[in-house]
XYZ file of C-alpha atoms in Angstrom:
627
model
C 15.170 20.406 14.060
C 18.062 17.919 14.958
C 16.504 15.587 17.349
C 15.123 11.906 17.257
C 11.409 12.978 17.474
C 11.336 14.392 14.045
C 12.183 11.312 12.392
C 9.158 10.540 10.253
C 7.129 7.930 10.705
C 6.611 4.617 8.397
C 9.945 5.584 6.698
C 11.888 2.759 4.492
C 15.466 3.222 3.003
C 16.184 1.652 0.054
C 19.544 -0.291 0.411
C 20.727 0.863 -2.809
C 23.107 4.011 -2.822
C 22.150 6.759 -5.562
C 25.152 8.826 -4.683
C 27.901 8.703 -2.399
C 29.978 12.412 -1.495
C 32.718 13.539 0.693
C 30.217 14.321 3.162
C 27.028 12.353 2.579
C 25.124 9.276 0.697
C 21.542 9.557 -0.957
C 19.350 6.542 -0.941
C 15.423 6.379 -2.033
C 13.268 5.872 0.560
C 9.374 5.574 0.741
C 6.984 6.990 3.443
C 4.048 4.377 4.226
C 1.026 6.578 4.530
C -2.036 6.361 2.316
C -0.315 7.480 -0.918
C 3.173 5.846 -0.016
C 5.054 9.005 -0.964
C 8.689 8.401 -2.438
C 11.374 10.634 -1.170
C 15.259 10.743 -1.217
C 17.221 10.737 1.761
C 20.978 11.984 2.125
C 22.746 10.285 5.386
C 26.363 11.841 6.979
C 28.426 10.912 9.321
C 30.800 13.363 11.695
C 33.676 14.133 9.191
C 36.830 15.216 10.948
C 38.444 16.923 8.317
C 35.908 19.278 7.914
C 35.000 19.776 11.662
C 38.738 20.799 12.060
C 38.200 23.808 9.555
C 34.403 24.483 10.181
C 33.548 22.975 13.418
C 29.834 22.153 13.755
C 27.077 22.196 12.000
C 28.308 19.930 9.631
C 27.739 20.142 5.645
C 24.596 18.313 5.965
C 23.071 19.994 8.565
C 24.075 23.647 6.875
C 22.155 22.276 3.526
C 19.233 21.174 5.980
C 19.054 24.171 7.750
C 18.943 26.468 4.583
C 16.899 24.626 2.666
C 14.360 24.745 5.263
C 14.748 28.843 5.515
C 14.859 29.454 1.577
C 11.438 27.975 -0.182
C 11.057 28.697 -3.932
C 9.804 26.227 -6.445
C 13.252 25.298 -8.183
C 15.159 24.795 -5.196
C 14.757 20.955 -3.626
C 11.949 21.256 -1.670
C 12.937 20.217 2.187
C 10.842 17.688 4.227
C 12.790 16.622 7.732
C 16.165 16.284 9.280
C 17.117 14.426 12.348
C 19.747 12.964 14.678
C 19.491 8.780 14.831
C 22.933 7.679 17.004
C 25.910 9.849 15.358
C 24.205 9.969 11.752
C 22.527 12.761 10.777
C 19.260 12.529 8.095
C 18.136 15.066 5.831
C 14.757 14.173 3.588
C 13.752 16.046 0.674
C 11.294 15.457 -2.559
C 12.306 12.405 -4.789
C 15.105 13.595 -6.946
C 18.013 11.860 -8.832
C 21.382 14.103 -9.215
C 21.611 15.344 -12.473
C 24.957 13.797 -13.965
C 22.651 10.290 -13.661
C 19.807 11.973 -16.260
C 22.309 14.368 -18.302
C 22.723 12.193 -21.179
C 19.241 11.817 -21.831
C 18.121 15.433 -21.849
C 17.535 16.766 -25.259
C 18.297 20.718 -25.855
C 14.974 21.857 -25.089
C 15.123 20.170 -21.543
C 18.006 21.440 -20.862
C 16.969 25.352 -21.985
C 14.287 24.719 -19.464
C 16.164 23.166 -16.892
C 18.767 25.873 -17.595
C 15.943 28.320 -16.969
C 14.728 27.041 -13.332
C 18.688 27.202 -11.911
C 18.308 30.896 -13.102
C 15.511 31.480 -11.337
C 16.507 30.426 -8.425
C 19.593 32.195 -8.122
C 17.901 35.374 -8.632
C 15.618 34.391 -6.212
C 18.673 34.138 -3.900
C 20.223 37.003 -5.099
C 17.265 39.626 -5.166
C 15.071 38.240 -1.649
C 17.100 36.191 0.247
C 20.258 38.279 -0.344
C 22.952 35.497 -0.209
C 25.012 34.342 -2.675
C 25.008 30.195 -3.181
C 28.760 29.988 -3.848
C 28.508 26.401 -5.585
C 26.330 26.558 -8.768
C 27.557 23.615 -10.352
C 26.071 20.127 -11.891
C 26.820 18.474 -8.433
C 24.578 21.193 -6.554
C 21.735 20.534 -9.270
C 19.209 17.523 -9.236
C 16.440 16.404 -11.712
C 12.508 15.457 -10.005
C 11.001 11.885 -11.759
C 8.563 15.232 -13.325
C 11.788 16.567 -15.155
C 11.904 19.720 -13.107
C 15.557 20.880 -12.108
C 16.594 21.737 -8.529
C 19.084 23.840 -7.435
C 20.593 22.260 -3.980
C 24.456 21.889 -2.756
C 23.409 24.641 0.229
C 26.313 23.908 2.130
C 28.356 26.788 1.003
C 25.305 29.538 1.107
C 25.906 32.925 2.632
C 24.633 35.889 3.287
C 25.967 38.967 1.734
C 25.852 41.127 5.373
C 27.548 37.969 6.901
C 30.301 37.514 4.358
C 33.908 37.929 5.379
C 37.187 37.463 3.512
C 38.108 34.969 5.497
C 35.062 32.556 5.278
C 35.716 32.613 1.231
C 39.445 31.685 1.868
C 37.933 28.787 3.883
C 35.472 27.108 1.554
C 37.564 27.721 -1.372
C 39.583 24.441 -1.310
C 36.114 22.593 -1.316
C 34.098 24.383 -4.097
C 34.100 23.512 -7.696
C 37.492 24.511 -9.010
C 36.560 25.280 -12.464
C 33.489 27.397 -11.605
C 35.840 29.669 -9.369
C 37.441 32.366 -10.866
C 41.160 32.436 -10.818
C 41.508 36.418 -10.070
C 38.321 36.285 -7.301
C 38.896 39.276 -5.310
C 36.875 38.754 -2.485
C 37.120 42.116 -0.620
C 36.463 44.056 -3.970
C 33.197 42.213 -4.361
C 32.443 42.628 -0.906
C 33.406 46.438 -1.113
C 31.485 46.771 -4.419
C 28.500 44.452 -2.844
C 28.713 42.556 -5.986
C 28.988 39.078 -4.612
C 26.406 37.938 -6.820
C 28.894 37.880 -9.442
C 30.132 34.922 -7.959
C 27.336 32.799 -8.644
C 27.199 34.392 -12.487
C 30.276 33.124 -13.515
C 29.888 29.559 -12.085
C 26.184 29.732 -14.310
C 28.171 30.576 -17.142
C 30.686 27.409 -16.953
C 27.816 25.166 -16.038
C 26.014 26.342 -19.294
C 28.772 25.879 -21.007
C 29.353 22.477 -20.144
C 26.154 21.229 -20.520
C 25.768 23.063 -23.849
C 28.717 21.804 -25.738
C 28.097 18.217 -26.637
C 24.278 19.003 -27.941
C 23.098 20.520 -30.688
C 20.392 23.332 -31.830
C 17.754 21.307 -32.481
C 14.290 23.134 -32.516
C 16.252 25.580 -29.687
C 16.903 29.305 -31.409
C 19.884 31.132 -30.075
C 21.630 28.189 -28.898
C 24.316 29.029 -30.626
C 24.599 32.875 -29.518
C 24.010 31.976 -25.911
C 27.044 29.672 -25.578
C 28.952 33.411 -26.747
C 27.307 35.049 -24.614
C 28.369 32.785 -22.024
C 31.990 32.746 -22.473
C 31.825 36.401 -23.278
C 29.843 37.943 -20.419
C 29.171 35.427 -17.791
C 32.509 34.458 -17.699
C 34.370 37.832 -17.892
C 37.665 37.593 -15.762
C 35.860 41.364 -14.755
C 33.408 41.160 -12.181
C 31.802 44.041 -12.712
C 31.234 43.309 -16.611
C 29.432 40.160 -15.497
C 25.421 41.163 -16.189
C 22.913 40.056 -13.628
C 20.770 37.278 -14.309
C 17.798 39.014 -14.402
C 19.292 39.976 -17.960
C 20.397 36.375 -18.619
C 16.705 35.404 -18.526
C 15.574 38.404 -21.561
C 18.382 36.259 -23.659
C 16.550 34.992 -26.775
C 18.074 31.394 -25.254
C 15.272 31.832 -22.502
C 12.260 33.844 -24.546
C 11.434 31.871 -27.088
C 7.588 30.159 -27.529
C 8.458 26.950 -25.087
C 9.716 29.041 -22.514
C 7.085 31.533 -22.694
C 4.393 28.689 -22.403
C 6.159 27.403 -19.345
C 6.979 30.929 -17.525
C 3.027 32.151 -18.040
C 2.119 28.509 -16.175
C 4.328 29.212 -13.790
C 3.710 33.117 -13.319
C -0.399 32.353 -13.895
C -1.712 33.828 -10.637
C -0.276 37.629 -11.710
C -1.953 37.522 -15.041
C -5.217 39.058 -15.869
C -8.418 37.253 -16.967
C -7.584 38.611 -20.549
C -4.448 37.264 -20.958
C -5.236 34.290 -19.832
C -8.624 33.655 -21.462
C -6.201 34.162 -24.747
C -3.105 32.390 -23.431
C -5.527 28.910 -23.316
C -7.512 29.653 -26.212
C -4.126 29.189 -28.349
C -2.095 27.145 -26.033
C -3.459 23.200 -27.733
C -1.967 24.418 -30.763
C 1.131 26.167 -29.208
C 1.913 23.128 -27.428
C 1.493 20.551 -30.258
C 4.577 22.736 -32.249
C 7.289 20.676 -29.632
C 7.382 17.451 -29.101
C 4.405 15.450 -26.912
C 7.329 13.811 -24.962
C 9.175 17.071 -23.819
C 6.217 18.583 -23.318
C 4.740 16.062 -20.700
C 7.808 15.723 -18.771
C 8.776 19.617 -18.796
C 5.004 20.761 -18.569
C 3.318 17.994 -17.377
C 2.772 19.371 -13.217
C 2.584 22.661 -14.848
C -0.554 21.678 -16.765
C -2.351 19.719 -14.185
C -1.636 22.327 -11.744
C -4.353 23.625 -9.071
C -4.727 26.674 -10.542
C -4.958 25.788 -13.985
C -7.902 23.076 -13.076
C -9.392 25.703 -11.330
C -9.037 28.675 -14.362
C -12.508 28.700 -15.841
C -11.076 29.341 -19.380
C -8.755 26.187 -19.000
C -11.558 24.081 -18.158
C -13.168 24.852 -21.039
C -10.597 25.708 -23.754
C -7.684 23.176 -22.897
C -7.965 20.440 -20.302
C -10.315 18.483 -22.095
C -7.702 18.124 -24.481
C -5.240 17.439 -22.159
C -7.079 15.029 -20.130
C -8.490 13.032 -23.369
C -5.462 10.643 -24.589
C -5.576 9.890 -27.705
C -4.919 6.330 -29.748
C -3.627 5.749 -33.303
C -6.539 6.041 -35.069
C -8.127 8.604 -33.453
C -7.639 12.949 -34.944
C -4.515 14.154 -33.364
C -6.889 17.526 -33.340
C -8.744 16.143 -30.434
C -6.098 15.534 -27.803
C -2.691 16.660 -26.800
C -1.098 13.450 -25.671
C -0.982 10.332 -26.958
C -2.150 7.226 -24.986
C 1.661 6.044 -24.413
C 3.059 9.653 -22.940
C -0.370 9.773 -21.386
C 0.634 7.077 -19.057
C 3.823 7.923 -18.593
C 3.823 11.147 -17.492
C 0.380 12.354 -16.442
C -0.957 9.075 -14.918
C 1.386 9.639 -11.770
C 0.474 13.107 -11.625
C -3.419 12.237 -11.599
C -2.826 9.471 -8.860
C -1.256 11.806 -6.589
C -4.561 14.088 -7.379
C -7.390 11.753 -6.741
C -5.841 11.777 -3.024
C -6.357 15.312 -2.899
C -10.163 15.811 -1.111
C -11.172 19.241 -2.901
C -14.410 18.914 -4.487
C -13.678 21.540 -7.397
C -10.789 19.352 -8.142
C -12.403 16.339 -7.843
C -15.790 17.126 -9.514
C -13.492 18.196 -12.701
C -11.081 14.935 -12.401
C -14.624 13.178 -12.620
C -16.193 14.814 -15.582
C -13.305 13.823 -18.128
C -13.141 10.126 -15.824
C -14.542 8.398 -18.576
C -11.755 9.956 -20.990
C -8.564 8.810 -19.580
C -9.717 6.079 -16.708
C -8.468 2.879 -19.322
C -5.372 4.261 -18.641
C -4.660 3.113 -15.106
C -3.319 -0.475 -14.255
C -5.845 -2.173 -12.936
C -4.037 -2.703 -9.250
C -3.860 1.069 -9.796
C -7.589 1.510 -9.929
C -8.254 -1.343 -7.361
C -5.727 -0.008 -4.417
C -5.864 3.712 -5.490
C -8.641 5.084 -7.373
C -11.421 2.948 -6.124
C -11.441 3.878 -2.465
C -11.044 7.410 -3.202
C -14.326 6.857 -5.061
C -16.208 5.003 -1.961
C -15.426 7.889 -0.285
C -17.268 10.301 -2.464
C -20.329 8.452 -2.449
C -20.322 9.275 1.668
C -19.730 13.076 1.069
C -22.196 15.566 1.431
C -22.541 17.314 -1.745
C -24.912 15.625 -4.175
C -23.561 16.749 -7.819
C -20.181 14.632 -5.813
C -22.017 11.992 -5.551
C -23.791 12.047 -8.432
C -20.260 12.299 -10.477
C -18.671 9.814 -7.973
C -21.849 7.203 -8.933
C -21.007 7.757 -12.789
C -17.066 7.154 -12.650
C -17.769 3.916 -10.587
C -20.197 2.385 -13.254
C -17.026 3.025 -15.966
C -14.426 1.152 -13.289
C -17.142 -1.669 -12.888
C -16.991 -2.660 -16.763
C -12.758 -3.204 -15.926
C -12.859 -4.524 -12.670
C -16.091 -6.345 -12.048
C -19.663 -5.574 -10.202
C -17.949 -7.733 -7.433
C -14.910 -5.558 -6.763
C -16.802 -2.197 -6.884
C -19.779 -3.123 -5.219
C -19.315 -6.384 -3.267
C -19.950 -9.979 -3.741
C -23.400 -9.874 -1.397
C -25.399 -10.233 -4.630
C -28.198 -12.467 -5.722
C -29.969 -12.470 -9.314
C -33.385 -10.569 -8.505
C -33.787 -10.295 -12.075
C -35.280 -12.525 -14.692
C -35.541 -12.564 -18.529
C -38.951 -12.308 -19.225
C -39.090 -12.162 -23.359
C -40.966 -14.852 -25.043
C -38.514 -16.549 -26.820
C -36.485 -16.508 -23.839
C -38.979 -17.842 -21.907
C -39.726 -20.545 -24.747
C -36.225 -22.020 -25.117
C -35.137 -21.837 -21.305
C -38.474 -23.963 -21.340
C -38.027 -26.418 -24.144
C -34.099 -26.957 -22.852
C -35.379 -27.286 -19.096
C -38.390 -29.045 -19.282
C -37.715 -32.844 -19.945
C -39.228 -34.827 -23.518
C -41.308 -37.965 -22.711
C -40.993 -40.464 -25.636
C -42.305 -43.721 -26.094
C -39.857 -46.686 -26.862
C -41.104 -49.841 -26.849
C -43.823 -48.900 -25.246
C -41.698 -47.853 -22.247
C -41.690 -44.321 -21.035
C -37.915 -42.727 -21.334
C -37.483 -39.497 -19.481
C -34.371 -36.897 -21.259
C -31.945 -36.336 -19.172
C -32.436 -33.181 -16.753
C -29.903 -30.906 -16.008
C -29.850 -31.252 -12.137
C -27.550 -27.801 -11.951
C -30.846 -26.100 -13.105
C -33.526 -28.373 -11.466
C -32.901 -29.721 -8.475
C -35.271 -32.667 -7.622
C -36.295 -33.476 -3.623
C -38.894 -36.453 -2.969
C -40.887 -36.303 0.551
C -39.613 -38.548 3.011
C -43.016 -39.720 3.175
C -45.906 -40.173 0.692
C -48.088 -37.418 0.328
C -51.561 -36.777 -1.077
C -52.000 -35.913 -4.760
C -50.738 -32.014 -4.978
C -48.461 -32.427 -1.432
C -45.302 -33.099 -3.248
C -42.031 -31.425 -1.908
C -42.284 -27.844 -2.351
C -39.118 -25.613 -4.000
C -39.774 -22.553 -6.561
C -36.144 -23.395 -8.226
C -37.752 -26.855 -9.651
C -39.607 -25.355 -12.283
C -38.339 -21.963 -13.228
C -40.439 -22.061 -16.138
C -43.491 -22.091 -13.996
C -41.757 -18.766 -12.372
C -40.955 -17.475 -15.991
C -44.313 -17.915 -17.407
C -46.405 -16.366 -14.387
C -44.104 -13.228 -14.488
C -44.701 -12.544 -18.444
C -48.462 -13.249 -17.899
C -48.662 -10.497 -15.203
C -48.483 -8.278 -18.458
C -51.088 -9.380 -20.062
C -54.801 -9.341 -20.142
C -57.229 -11.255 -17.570
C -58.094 -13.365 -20.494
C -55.605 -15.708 -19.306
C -57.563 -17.054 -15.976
C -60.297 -18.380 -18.522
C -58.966 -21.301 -18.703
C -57.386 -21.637 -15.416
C -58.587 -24.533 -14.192
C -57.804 -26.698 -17.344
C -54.185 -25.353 -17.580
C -53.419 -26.324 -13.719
C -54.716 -30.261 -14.315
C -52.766 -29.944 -17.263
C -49.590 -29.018 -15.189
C -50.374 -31.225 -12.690
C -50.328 -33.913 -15.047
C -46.698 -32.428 -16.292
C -45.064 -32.148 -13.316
C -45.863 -35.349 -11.316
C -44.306 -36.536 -14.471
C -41.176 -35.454 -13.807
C -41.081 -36.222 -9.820
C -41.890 -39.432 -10.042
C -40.447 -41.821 -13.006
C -41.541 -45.427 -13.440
C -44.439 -45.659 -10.997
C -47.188 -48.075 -11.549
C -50.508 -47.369 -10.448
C -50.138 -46.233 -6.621
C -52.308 -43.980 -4.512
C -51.247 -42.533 -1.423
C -53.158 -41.925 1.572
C -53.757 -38.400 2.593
C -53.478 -38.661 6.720
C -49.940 -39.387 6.295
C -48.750 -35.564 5.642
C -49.037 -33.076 8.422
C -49.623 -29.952 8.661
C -46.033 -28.393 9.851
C -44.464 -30.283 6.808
C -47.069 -28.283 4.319
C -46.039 -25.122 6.164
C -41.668 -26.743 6.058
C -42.400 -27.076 1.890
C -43.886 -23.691 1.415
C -41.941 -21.531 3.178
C -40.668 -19.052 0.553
C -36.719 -19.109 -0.259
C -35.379 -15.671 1.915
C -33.421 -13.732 -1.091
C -30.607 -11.401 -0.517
C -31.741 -7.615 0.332
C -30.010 -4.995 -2.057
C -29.180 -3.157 1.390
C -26.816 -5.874 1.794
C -24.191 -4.683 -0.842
C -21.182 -3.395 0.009
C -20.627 -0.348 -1.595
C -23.193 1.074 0.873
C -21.278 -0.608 3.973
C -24.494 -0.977 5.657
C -25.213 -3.365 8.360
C -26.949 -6.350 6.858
C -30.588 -6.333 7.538
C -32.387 -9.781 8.683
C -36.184 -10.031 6.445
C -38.432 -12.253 7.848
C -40.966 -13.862 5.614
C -43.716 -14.744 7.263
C -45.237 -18.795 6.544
C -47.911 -18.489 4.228
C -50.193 -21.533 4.440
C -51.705 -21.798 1.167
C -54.150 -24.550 2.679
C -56.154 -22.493 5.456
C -59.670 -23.209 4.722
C -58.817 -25.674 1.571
C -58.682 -29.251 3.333
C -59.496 -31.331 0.773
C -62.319 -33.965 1.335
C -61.036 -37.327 0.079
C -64.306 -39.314 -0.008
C -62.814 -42.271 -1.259
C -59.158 -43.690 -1.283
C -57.819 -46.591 -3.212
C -54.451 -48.127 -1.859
C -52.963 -50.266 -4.133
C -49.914 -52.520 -2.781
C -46.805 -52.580 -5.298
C -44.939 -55.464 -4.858
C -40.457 -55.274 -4.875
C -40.815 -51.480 -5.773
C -39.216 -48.734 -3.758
C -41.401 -45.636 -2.781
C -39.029 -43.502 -5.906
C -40.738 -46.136 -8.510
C -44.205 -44.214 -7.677
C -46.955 -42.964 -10.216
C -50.062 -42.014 -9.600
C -52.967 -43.539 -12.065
C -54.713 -41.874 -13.991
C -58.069 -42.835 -12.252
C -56.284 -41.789 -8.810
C -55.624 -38.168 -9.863
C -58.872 -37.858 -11.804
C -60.493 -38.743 -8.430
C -58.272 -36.589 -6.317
C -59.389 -33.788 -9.184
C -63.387 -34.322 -8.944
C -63.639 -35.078 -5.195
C -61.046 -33.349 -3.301
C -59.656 -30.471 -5.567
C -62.260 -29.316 -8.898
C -64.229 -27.011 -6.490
C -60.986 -24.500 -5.028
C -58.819 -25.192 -8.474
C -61.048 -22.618 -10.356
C -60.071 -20.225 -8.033
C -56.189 -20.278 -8.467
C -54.320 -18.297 -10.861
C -51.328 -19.252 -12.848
C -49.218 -17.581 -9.761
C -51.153 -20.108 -7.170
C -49.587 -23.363 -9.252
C -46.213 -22.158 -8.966
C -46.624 -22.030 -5.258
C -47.704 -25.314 -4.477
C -44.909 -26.654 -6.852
C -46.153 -30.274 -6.865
């Protein structure tokens, strides 16, 4: 500890100062790693005032240094100190001090908050045998959870290490009021009650804190702030109690503190008690306010090993993790959708990073419960590749889950953002009245005006039109399946029914012959077209299938894309048709688009060249050949 390599990495101070001391200033600062984790950072500089008295360490790097030594859960948790030039760093968990928050904690918070502080000192007192020697609203600060923190370890020390003369030292700098005016130092130390010391400061912090709020929904309120005055603030040391006592003070055992010292004492109980402690605790917990009880309880509840208690899993979190709206039965859910978000969406974020399958198998099987209440950046940049990386794991019933909760976060963000945009539509409506209006709004009306032929207008985004370069015989028209999606439509549906369909096979094809040259080619007089022109590659160039996107190419399953190669299909090996006889008729000031064939053309191209291979072609065949 102390040197330049411990800084951590990816660290950014805020500018903003939180607080500014006699021997430091906290800022917020964030951590850039994969869950950008916020912390708070205190900063000193050398103070030579207080190197004169103390020398070295300095107040900073005492707190650091037993902070790091003395872990408990309601002391600030410690992270890293270093050196950087002639500043000194100290980073700890995100907390705010708690004069900032005071004014906006109710009773109840502050019975609880009251409760941690008391905690910790015993903690101090009973295992780490030291006395703090600064309880006071300056050494306490408040977690964005609502937890309190005992810090302001720059005055800590042990009871086999303390002297006289180190009291007379530190006096001028701890909180005057909280210091007893008849302190006898070498009576406590001879009566090793220096614990004592710590008492009566917890009595004049309760006090002050207590006096401006009222009793609320708190019993005893009113007896404890006696009790404080009385007994934790006896000019007599020895009358002081210990706060092992404080704690059995109705003030601290009534239902909400119960609730939250089982949570936090849950490993020592026994499967009984706890199988009855959740069986009750929905309806315990809805007797305080939702608020209180996400902010106070909130990490409590979500802990590890109350998602891992098989009674919980059953009995209470899937009322914990089911938020509830206005209209739905206040029965059926602990929180409402508002607190929800507030106060347990953090919580779950910081979860989802955590890669324990029990924990996140059980975060997926209520996913569909609470998941509308993330922000959608909040699902894009946080919960959705946490998912991707479930669907690599190992463990089926993971991935199984994992496949579930993605197909609720693709109905918020989109097939594209879960999956990928390397899609195609593979996937046609097949009903019949589908089929029959896509055809009657596709498919172009002929009608007769003035004896004239008017074609309706074609929607070109749908049917995309492409004439040869060169003419073609009757039936070698430019090839492309997308021209007539009916065609497509009408072959799929009649794959489910009966043969009875290729009866009339060879009838229906003239007929769509007829129909589609039609459509390619307007205004045409009576033209026929000589079949040597066309050669063989171009057949093969117009029916070359369209290649279609492989569903291996998606993204979600970050495979290499895979290259399909369709073979050519030459739908003319052994049909050459055998033209006997060809009329060419020369069209005067017409362009090649102003071509139609005659009728007496394409009956000729049917009975000499085509009649004896179009009974063999199914509805499929047409569509192919897309004349």
């Amino acid at each position: 500890m102390g040197n330049e390599k411990s800084t951590l990495n990816g660290i950014e101070i805020d500018e903003k100062v939180i607080e500014i001391t006699d021997f430091w200033t906290q800022y917020s600062a964030t951590v850039q790693n994969y869950n950008s984790q916020k912390v708070s950072v205190f900063i000193s500089e050398p103070s030579l005032h207080y190197t004169a008295s103390f020398g070295k360490p300095t107040p900073l790097e005492r707190i650091a240094k037993n902070l790091m030594l003395h872990r408990h859960p309601c002391i600030l948790r410690y992270i890293s100190s270093w050196h950087k030039g002639s500043k000194y760093f100290l980073c700890t968990e995100e907390a705010r001090p708690l004069v900032q928050v005071i004014d906006a904690q109710n009773a109840l918070q502050i019975c609880v908050g009251l409760y941690s502080i008391a905690c910790a000192l015993v903690f101090l007192h009973e295992k780490a045998l030291a006395s703090h020697n600064n309880v006071c609203s300056g050494s306490i600060y408040i977690t964005p959870e609502g937890c309190w923190k005992l810090g302001g370890f720059e005055y800590l020390c042990k009871f086999s290490e303390a002297t006289s003369t180190y009291y007379q030292k530190i006096r001028n700098y701890r909180y005057q009021r909280a210091t007893c005016s008849n302190e006898d130092i070498n009576a406590l130390i001879d009566s090793g009650n220096l614990s004592s010391i710590d008492v009566y400061a917890f009595g004049i912090l309760a006090e002050d804190i207590l006096k401006l709020k009222h009793a609320d929904n708190i019993p005893a309120l009113t007896e404890f702030q006696e009790f404080c005055k009385e007994n934790l603030q006896n000019v007599d040391a020895s009358l002081r109690c210990k706060l092992t006592k404080v704690l059995q003070h109705p003030f601290f055992t009534h239902d909400f503190i119960k609730i939250h010292g089982f949570l936090e004492e849950l490993p020592l109980k026994t499967n009984e008690e706890k199988e009855a402690f959740f069986t009750n605790l929905v309806n315990d917990l809805k007797a305080f306010p939702e608020d209180v009880v996400a902010e106070q309880l909130g990490r409590s509840l979500l802990s590890r090993i109350v998602l891992l208690d098989q009674t919980a899993q059953v009995k209470f979190l899937p009322y914990v993790l089911k938020p509830r709206d206005e209209n739905d039965d206040i029965e059926n859910s602990v929180f409402s959708t508002p607190v929800f978000k507030t106060y347990l969406v953090p919580r779950l974020l910081q979860m989802f990073c955590i890669r324990d399958v029990s924990i996140r198998l059980l975060l997926l099987l209520h996913f569909k419960s609470y998941v509308h209440t993330f922000q959608t950046d909040e699902l894009k940049s946080q919960i959705l590749p946490e998912l991707l990386v479930g669907i690599k794991d190992t463990n089926d019933h993971l991935v199984c889950a994992t496949l579930k909760a993605l197909a609720e976060v693709v109905s918020i963000l989109g097939a594209a953002t879960v999956i990928g945009g390397k899609r195609a539509k593979l996937f046609t409506d097949g009903r019949p009245n589908k089929m029959k209006e896509r055809k009657e709004n596709k498919i172009t009306s002929t009608t007769k005006n003035n004896n004239t032929d008017t074609i309706a207008p074609i929607d070109m985004n749908e049917i995309e039109l492409h004439l040869p370069e060169r003419l073609s015989p009757d039936g070698g028209e430019d090839k492309k399946e997308s021209s007539f999606a009916f065609a497509d439509e009408e072959s799929t549906w009649s794959d489910w029914d009966t043969h009875d369909a290729n009866v009339d096979s060879n009838q229906s094809n003239v007929q769509n012959i007829q129909q589609i040259t039609q459509i390619e080619t307007p205004n045409v007089e009576n033209v026929s077209v000589s079949p040597s022109s066309i050669t063989k590659n171009e057949v093969n160039k117009y029916t070359q299938k369209i290649e279609m996107s492989d569903i291996s190419q998606l993204d979600i399953k970050h495979s290499k894309s895979m290259k399909s190669t369709v073979d050519d299909f030459d739908f003319f090996t052994d049909m050459e048709p055998i033209i006997k006889k060809t009329h060419v008729l020369h069209v005067q000031e017409k362009s090649i688009f102003d071509v139609k064939l005659s009728n007496t053309t394409l009956q000729e191209s049917e009975e000499n060249g085509w009649s004896e291979h179009l009974g063999d072609w199914d509805i499929e065949d047409t569509k192919e050949l897309n004349f």
